[in-house]
Amino acid sequence: MKQLQTRMFSLPHGMGVDTLFKKLSKSFVVEQSEHEISQRCYYDTFDWRLHRNSLVFFSRSNSLHLERFNGKQVAMASGRRRAKFFWWDIEAGELNYRLKSLIEMRALCPIIEIQTETSQFRIMNHDRKTVARLVVRNDQLKETDSGLPEQVFVYEIRGYENEFETVVEQCRRKGCLEVKKRKLLERLLKLSGLNPRDYGDKFKVDLEEQMSVGAAVSKICLSLVDDMRTNHPGVIADIDSEFLHDFRIAVRRTRSLLSLMKKILPTEQCIYFQSEFRWLGSVTGPLRDIDVYLLEKEDYLNLLPPSLKGGMSVFFTRLEARRAGELKGLQFHLGSERYDRLLNEWCRFLSDPDSELFRSPRDQNCRVYANSTIVKRFRSFVRAGNKISDESVDQELHQLRIKGKKFRYLLEFFKSFYHEEQMTTFLKFMKKLQDNLGTFNDLSVQQNLLGSELDGLRAKNLKTIRFAAALGGLIAVLADKNRTVRGEFEATYADFTRPEVQELLESMVSATV
Amino acid sequence: MKTIAVYSSKGGVGKTATSVNLSFTASAGGERVLLCDMDSQGAASFYYRIKPKKKFNRARLLSGEFYEFIRGTDFPELDLLPAHFSFRNLDIAINDEKKEKKRLVLASLLAPLADQYEYVILDCPPNVTVLSENIITAADCVVVPVVPTTLSLLALEQLLKLCKKVGVKKNKILAFFSMVERRKLMHNSIMNKYRSYPIFMQSYVPFMAEIEKMGMYRRPVGSTPRKSVAAQPYELLWQEIKERRLEQ
């Protein structure tokens, strides 16, 4: 059967809907059926995860909706407007399930709030049979005077195609402009001056071919400062765990750059900033460590048999209490004079034209410098990797992981100098190896933490004994997993050091863009 | 898709009022419903203010090319296939079909609608013809309005005979008392006698002026802005039909 049509129109500026009805009433009887005023609040994560998937989430009176950009509903649930939503705040069902994979640990925060006034009209023939429906809609941004032009929606009723076409034609004749795609949120964002996808998880800095080392370092590091400043309010307000995560990534990237380029950067300043960013890394670390455990709570519990799950709840309750204390400490550090001074001095160093950063030898061409540094770092990484054998201790693998991470950051800093496709392929090879090393490291760290928790226990009561049993169970499972991951290292590393991968890197650095 | 035929060989028992109100009640729950007006008088179409398109007729219906003639009612989930005057000879046309196909004409016409509607409700004409055989074969449930009078009960008996002849299980049939006037002794005594029979539903529809006035207002009783009390018996009836036959 034929799909029923809907047409959307924008009323011309200054024209009221009455003018249109006057025209329509020559052929039809027009009667208002319903009138409604509703509030809507649109949400997205800080990194626009829903927008990136062409989805819209909003609350309307007592319900929550997930829709596509074209207005087609994906899922809904009951719930009222609130300051933020995690997926677990929404009742179990389709919406909760969809959001879990879309937004993961991120919070949905309000982006736009509107008041919508809709009036429904029945367009009837002389028998007073409804032959088309018409909805007039008025969207206003809350707490402002601005709104979208009044919109008219015409809905077809099955079997009344001619009448529908007549109504559409009369709308056109009255100067109504047809709106092809719905994209209501896009128009509201534009109206409110918000720029969607202004923040993302991918690091991207465009460097010019002729840039000096100093200018490139300045551009890269100022972009990282920007990331820190953007995430800072979210960390302080403790909106979700990813603000701190992204903040720490920006700090880690900065530290990697200082360490990777220490030979070319002015020694005194480099040592000073390395030490200050190390401090920033250390004060943000404890809270992140706790977040990692809390985020993996479900996975941890799933590793245990039902009889031991209860024991672990003590651990998580204690972690949550500890988190509150760590957050206070972090809020203090990120509001401190030392933090402000660090960022101010760092920005001055990066942008002051008289800064040491722009003097010789940092005035040399950055692309040439990047080529040789990338090759050197790659060789150094491979040399370290070749030394790993079955007898190597865990620490050696951790060192290799850190070396690999720095090398990946280096590639990402200078990504824009190179052929995009080649770089993406090389980074994919790199990621596979790093995933193996990263998982190995995570499992080791987790075992150590659980081990130290176990060491600190005194068997005072049954609760503690149950907790100890759960910890023991987890450590055993993690150790087993660790062995498997360690066993996979050799094959993963061999795959990365294939001649093709090396050739890919060489061809990439020798090519001109 | 489930097909519900509202049928009785006796006229004036409230078939059309039942079809119109049941289809409205069913669609008000958000499920897609098609009401087929099989009676050439076109009373159900009249109640919904729908006229057939000019090109529609019996031949179009029987050729299977009738989807474009389905029309939307004033209610979002409810469509209607209007009746046409030429439907008066529908049974004759069906009779011309080959013997082995004769009773399956309607069932095969409705089958392609399965992905469009949850329920198809047939408002049937009052007769016992090959069309009636088609109706009881195609339906998942045959709803029979019975006025608590002897003649109406005879019509039910006749339907049971027809089921036997056609080879349709009797449990498809669900009867209910229609146009009940509690002040009438005969209505009370017939209801008391037959209500406990498994073929009868517990819900019944009283005789109400508001149902009669549907012809004036041309809309189902449940669709008025302040919902009429006359809508309630149909809601209960629909609930019982669903529980007893459709949700099995």
Short mmCIF file of C-alpha atoms in Angstrom, two decimals, chain B:
data_model
loop_
_atom_site.label_atom_id
_atom_site.label_comp_id
_atom_site.label_asym_id
_atom_site.label_seq_id
_atom_site.Cartn_x
_atom_site.Cartn_y
_atom_site.Cartn_z
CA MET B 1 -3.60 -9.97 11.27
CA LYS B 2 -6.84 -11.25 12.72
CA THR B 3 -10.14 -11.12 10.84
CA ILE B 4 -13.34 -10.54 12.78
CA ALA B 5 -16.66 -10.89 10.94
CA VAL B 6 -19.74 -9.30 12.45
CA TYR B 7 -22.45 -11.52 11.02
CA SER B 8 -26.08 -12.58 11.36
CA SER B 9 -28.50 -13.72 8.71
CA LYS B 10 -31.15 -11.65 10.48
CA GLY B 11 -31.42 -7.96 9.73
CA GLY B 12 -31.75 -5.17 12.29
CA VAL B 13 -29.79 -6.86 15.08
CA GLY B 14 -27.09 -4.18 15.30
CA LYS B 15 -24.36 -5.60 13.04
CA THR B 16 -23.34 -2.27 11.60
CA ALA B 17 -23.43 -0.45 14.94
CA THR B 18 -21.28 -3.24 16.35
CA SER B 19 -18.78 -3.15 13.44
CA VAL B 20 -18.48 0.63 13.54
CA ASN B 21 -18.00 0.81 17.31
CA LEU B 22 -15.76 -2.24 17.60
CA SER B 23 -13.47 -0.97 14.84
CA PHE B 24 -13.22 2.41 16.57
CA THR B 25 -12.50 0.79 19.96
CA ALA B 26 -9.88 -1.53 18.45
CA SER B 27 -8.07 1.34 16.70
CA ALA B 28 -8.19 3.60 19.76
CA GLY B 29 -5.73 1.20 21.38
CA GLY B 30 -3.17 2.23 18.73
CA GLU B 31 -3.50 -0.85 16.55
CA ARG B 32 -4.05 -0.57 12.79
CA VAL B 33 -7.59 -1.57 11.87
CA LEU B 34 -9.43 -1.94 8.55
CA LEU B 35 -13.21 -2.00 8.51
CA CYS B 36 -14.63 -3.63 5.35
CA ASP B 37 -18.15 -2.65 4.55
CA MET B 38 -19.44 -5.75 2.74
CA ASP B 39 -23.06 -4.69 2.85
CA SER B 40 -24.21 -2.98 -0.34
CA GLN B 41 -26.41 -0.63 1.73
CA GLY B 42 -23.15 1.01 2.82
CA ALA B 43 -24.34 1.90 6.34
CA ALA B 44 -20.89 1.56 7.93
CA SER B 45 -19.43 3.81 5.21
CA PHE B 46 -22.23 6.29 5.87
CA TYR B 47 -21.49 6.36 9.61
CA TYR B 48 -17.87 7.20 8.83
CA ARG B 49 -18.91 9.77 6.18
CA ILE B 50 -16.98 7.90 3.50
CA LYS B 51 -18.15 7.56 -0.07
CA PRO B 52 -16.52 5.07 -2.45
CA LYS B 53 -14.37 6.46 -5.24
CA LYS B 54 -16.03 6.55 -8.63
CA LYS B 55 -13.95 3.75 -10.14
CA PHE B 56 -14.61 1.33 -7.30
CA ASN B 57 -16.99 -1.60 -7.80
CA ARG B 58 -17.44 -5.31 -7.19
CA ALA B 59 -15.19 -6.30 -10.12
CA ARG B 60 -12.29 -4.24 -8.68
CA LEU B 61 -12.78 -5.87 -5.33
CA LEU B 62 -12.78 -9.39 -6.73
CA SER B 63 -9.77 -8.72 -8.97
CA GLY B 64 -7.78 -7.88 -5.83
CA GLU B 65 -7.09 -4.32 -7.04
CA PHE B 66 -8.91 -2.64 -4.18
CA TYR B 67 -6.10 -1.24 -2.00
CA GLU B 68 -6.25 2.17 -3.66
CA PHE B 69 -9.93 2.36 -2.75
CA ILE B 70 -9.31 2.00 0.98
CA ARG B 71 -9.90 5.36 2.65
CA GLY B 72 -8.80 6.78 5.98
CA THR B 73 -11.50 7.57 8.53
CA ASP B 74 -11.33 10.62 10.82
CA PHE B 75 -9.42 8.47 13.30
CA PRO B 76 -5.68 7.92 12.88
CA GLU B 77 -5.37 4.12 12.97
CA LEU B 78 -8.66 3.24 11.33
CA ASP B 79 -9.20 2.77 7.57
CA LEU B 80 -12.31 1.71 5.76
CA LEU B 81 -13.03 -0.15 2.55
CA PRO B 82 -16.34 1.40 1.54
CA ALA B 83 -19.28 -0.58 0.24
CA HIS B 84 -20.51 -0.21 -3.33
CA PHE B 85 -23.99 -0.71 -4.66
CA SER B 86 -22.66 -3.47 -6.92
CA PHE B 87 -21.81 -5.51 -3.80
CA ARG B 88 -25.46 -6.61 -3.78
CA ASN B 89 -24.47 -9.22 -6.34
CA LEU B 90 -21.21 -10.17 -4.69
CA ASP B 91 -22.48 -13.67 -3.89
CA ILE B 92 -23.49 -14.28 -7.50
CA ALA B 93 -20.05 -13.24 -8.71
CA ILE B 94 -18.36 -15.48 -6.16
CA ASN B 95 -20.63 -18.33 -7.19
CA ASP B 96 -19.14 -18.15 -10.69
CA GLU B 97 -15.72 -19.11 -9.32
CA LYS B 98 -14.49 -22.69 -9.59
CA LYS B 99 -15.93 -24.99 -6.96
CA GLU B 100 -12.70 -25.63 -5.06
CA LYS B 101 -11.94 -21.89 -4.84
CA LYS B 102 -15.45 -20.69 -4.14
CA ARG B 103 -15.24 -20.53 -0.35
CA LEU B 104 -11.74 -19.07 -0.27
CA VAL B 105 -12.25 -15.96 -2.42
CA LEU B 106 -12.53 -13.53 0.48
CA ALA B 107 -9.71 -15.13 2.48
CA SER B 108 -7.29 -14.81 -0.45
CA LEU B 109 -8.37 -11.20 -1.10
CA LEU B 110 -7.62 -10.23 2.50
CA ALA B 111 -4.36 -12.17 2.92
CA PRO B 112 -2.04 -9.50 1.37
CA LEU B 113 -3.24 -6.95 3.95
CA ALA B 114 -1.57 -8.89 6.76
CA ASP B 115 1.45 -6.56 6.98
CA GLN B 116 -0.71 -3.42 7.01
CA TYR B 117 -3.32 -4.11 9.67
CA GLU B 118 -3.54 -5.86 12.99
CA TYR B 119 -7.30 -6.35 12.67
CA VAL B 120 -9.73 -6.53 9.77
CA ILE B 121 -13.38 -6.21 10.76
CA LEU B 122 -16.06 -7.27 8.27
CA ASP B 123 -19.49 -5.71 8.41
CA CYS B 124 -21.54 -8.43 6.69
CA PRO B 125 -24.88 -8.30 4.87
CA PRO B 126 -27.83 -10.21 6.39
CA ASN B 127 -28.20 -13.32 4.26
CA VAL B 128 -27.10 -16.92 3.97
CA THR B 129 -25.30 -17.24 0.66
CA VAL B 130 -21.95 -18.31 -0.69
CA LEU B 131 -20.65 -14.92 0.58
CA SER B 132 -21.61 -15.99 4.11
CA GLU B 133 -19.62 -19.20 3.57
CA ASN B 134 -16.67 -17.08 2.48
CA ILE B 135 -17.02 -14.86 5.51
CA ILE B 136 -17.03 -17.64 8.09
CA THR B 137 -14.13 -19.36 6.30
CA ALA B 138 -11.98 -16.19 6.16
CA ALA B 139 -12.72 -15.02 9.72
CA ASP B 140 -10.70 -15.94 12.78
CA CYS B 141 -13.75 -15.07 14.80
CA VAL B 142 -17.42 -14.56 13.86
CA VAL B 143 -19.15 -12.14 16.21
CA VAL B 144 -22.94 -12.61 16.14
CA PRO B 145 -25.27 -9.98 17.62
CA VAL B 146 -28.39 -11.65 18.99
CA VAL B 147 -31.43 -9.61 20.02
CA PRO B 148 -33.02 -11.62 22.85
CA THR B 149 -35.89 -12.77 20.67
CA THR B 150 -36.79 -16.12 19.16
CA LEU B 151 -36.09 -15.13 15.55
CA SER B 152 -32.65 -13.89 16.41
CA LEU B 153 -31.84 -17.15 18.17
CA LEU B 154 -33.06 -19.02 15.08
CA ALA B 155 -30.58 -17.06 12.98
CA LEU B 156 -27.78 -18.18 15.33
CA GLU B 157 -28.92 -21.77 15.01
CA GLN B 158 -28.88 -21.37 11.24
CA LEU B 159 -25.30 -20.12 11.39
CA LEU B 160 -24.22 -23.14 13.41
CA LYS B 161 -25.76 -25.37 10.74
CA LEU B 162 -23.87 -23.45 8.08
CA CYS B 163 -20.61 -23.96 9.98
CA LYS B 164 -21.22 -27.69 10.02
CA LYS B 165 -21.96 -27.71 6.31
CA VAL B 166 -18.88 -25.69 5.43
CA GLY B 167 -16.66 -27.61 7.85
CA VAL B 168 -15.79 -24.60 10.03
CA LYS B 169 -15.26 -25.18 13.76
CA LYS B 170 -18.13 -23.89 15.90
CA ASN B 171 -15.75 -22.29 18.36
CA LYS B 172 -15.14 -19.49 15.84
CA ILE B 173 -18.59 -18.22 16.72
CA LEU B 174 -18.98 -15.75 19.57
CA ALA B 175 -22.50 -14.48 20.17
CA PHE B 176 -23.61 -11.61 22.36
CA PHE B 177 -26.93 -10.11 23.28
CA SER B 178 -27.59 -6.91 21.41
CA MET B 179 -30.21 -4.15 21.76
CA VAL B 180 -31.13 -5.54 25.18
CA GLU B 181 -34.09 -3.90 26.91
CA ARG B 182 -34.03 -4.95 30.54
CA ARG B 183 -37.58 -3.77 31.09
CA LYS B 184 -38.84 -6.49 28.70
CA LEU B 185 -39.60 -9.79 30.40
CA MET B 186 -38.86 -11.80 27.28
CA HIS B 187 -35.40 -10.25 26.93
CA ASN B 188 -34.64 -11.10 30.55
CA SER B 189 -35.86 -14.66 30.38
CA ILE B 190 -34.03 -15.43 27.11
CA MET B 191 -30.83 -13.92 28.45
CA ASN B 192 -31.11 -15.85 31.71
CA LYS B 193 -31.59 -19.07 29.80
CA TYR B 194 -28.80 -18.68 27.24
CA ARG B 195 -26.15 -16.47 28.82
CA SER B 196 -24.36 -19.37 30.45
CA TYR B 197 -23.95 -21.18 27.12
CA PRO B 198 -20.26 -21.12 26.09
CA ILE B 199 -21.13 -19.63 22.70
CA PHE B 200 -22.40 -16.46 24.42
CA MET B 201 -20.15 -13.75 25.74
CA GLN B 202 -20.85 -12.19 29.12
CA SER B 203 -20.80 -8.67 27.69
CA TYR B 204 -23.97 -7.41 26.11
CA VAL B 205 -25.05 -4.17 24.46
CA PRO B 206 -28.19 -2.52 25.81
CA PHE B 207 -30.64 -0.70 23.61
CA MET B 208 -29.59 2.94 23.82
CA ALA B 209 -30.85 6.05 22.13
CA GLU B 210 -27.29 7.20 21.64
CA ILE B 211 -26.49 4.17 19.50
CA GLU B 212 -29.55 4.86 17.39
CA LYS B 213 -28.47 8.48 17.03
CA MET B 214 -25.23 7.41 15.36
CA GLY B 215 -27.11 7.79 12.09
CA MET B 216 -27.63 11.46 12.90
CA TYR B 217 -24.17 12.29 14.17
CA ARG B 218 -22.37 9.93 11.80
CA ARG B 219 -19.60 8.88 14.12
CA PRO B 220 -18.88 6.04 16.56
CA VAL B 221 -20.25 6.50 20.07
CA GLY B 222 -16.78 6.56 21.63
CA SER B 223 -15.53 9.44 19.49
CA THR B 224 -17.47 12.29 21.05
CA PRO B 225 -15.33 14.83 22.92
CA ARG B 226 -16.99 13.81 26.20
CA LYS B 227 -16.99 10.06 25.79
CA SER B 228 -20.52 8.66 25.70
CA VAL B 229 -21.62 5.98 28.19
CA ALA B 230 -22.75 3.99 25.15
CA ALA B 231 -19.07 3.39 24.32
CA GLN B 232 -18.46 1.27 27.39
CA PRO B 233 -20.39 -1.89 26.32
CA TYR B 234 -18.37 -1.97 23.10
CA GLU B 235 -15.10 -1.60 25.00
CA LEU B 236 -16.05 -4.53 27.24
CA LEU B 237 -17.19 -6.54 24.23
CA TRP B 238 -13.90 -5.93 22.39
CA GLN B 239 -11.95 -6.88 25.49
CA GLU B 240 -13.86 -10.16 25.77
CA ILE B 241 -13.47 -10.97 22.06
CA LYS B 242 -9.72 -10.41 22.37
CA GLU B 243 -9.42 -12.52 25.48
CA ARG B 244 -11.58 -15.39 24.23
CA ARG B 245 -10.51 -15.68 20.62
CA LEU B 246 -7.84 -13.30 19.39
CA GLU B 247 -5.14 -13.62 22.00
CA GLN B 248 -5.09 -17.40 22.05
#
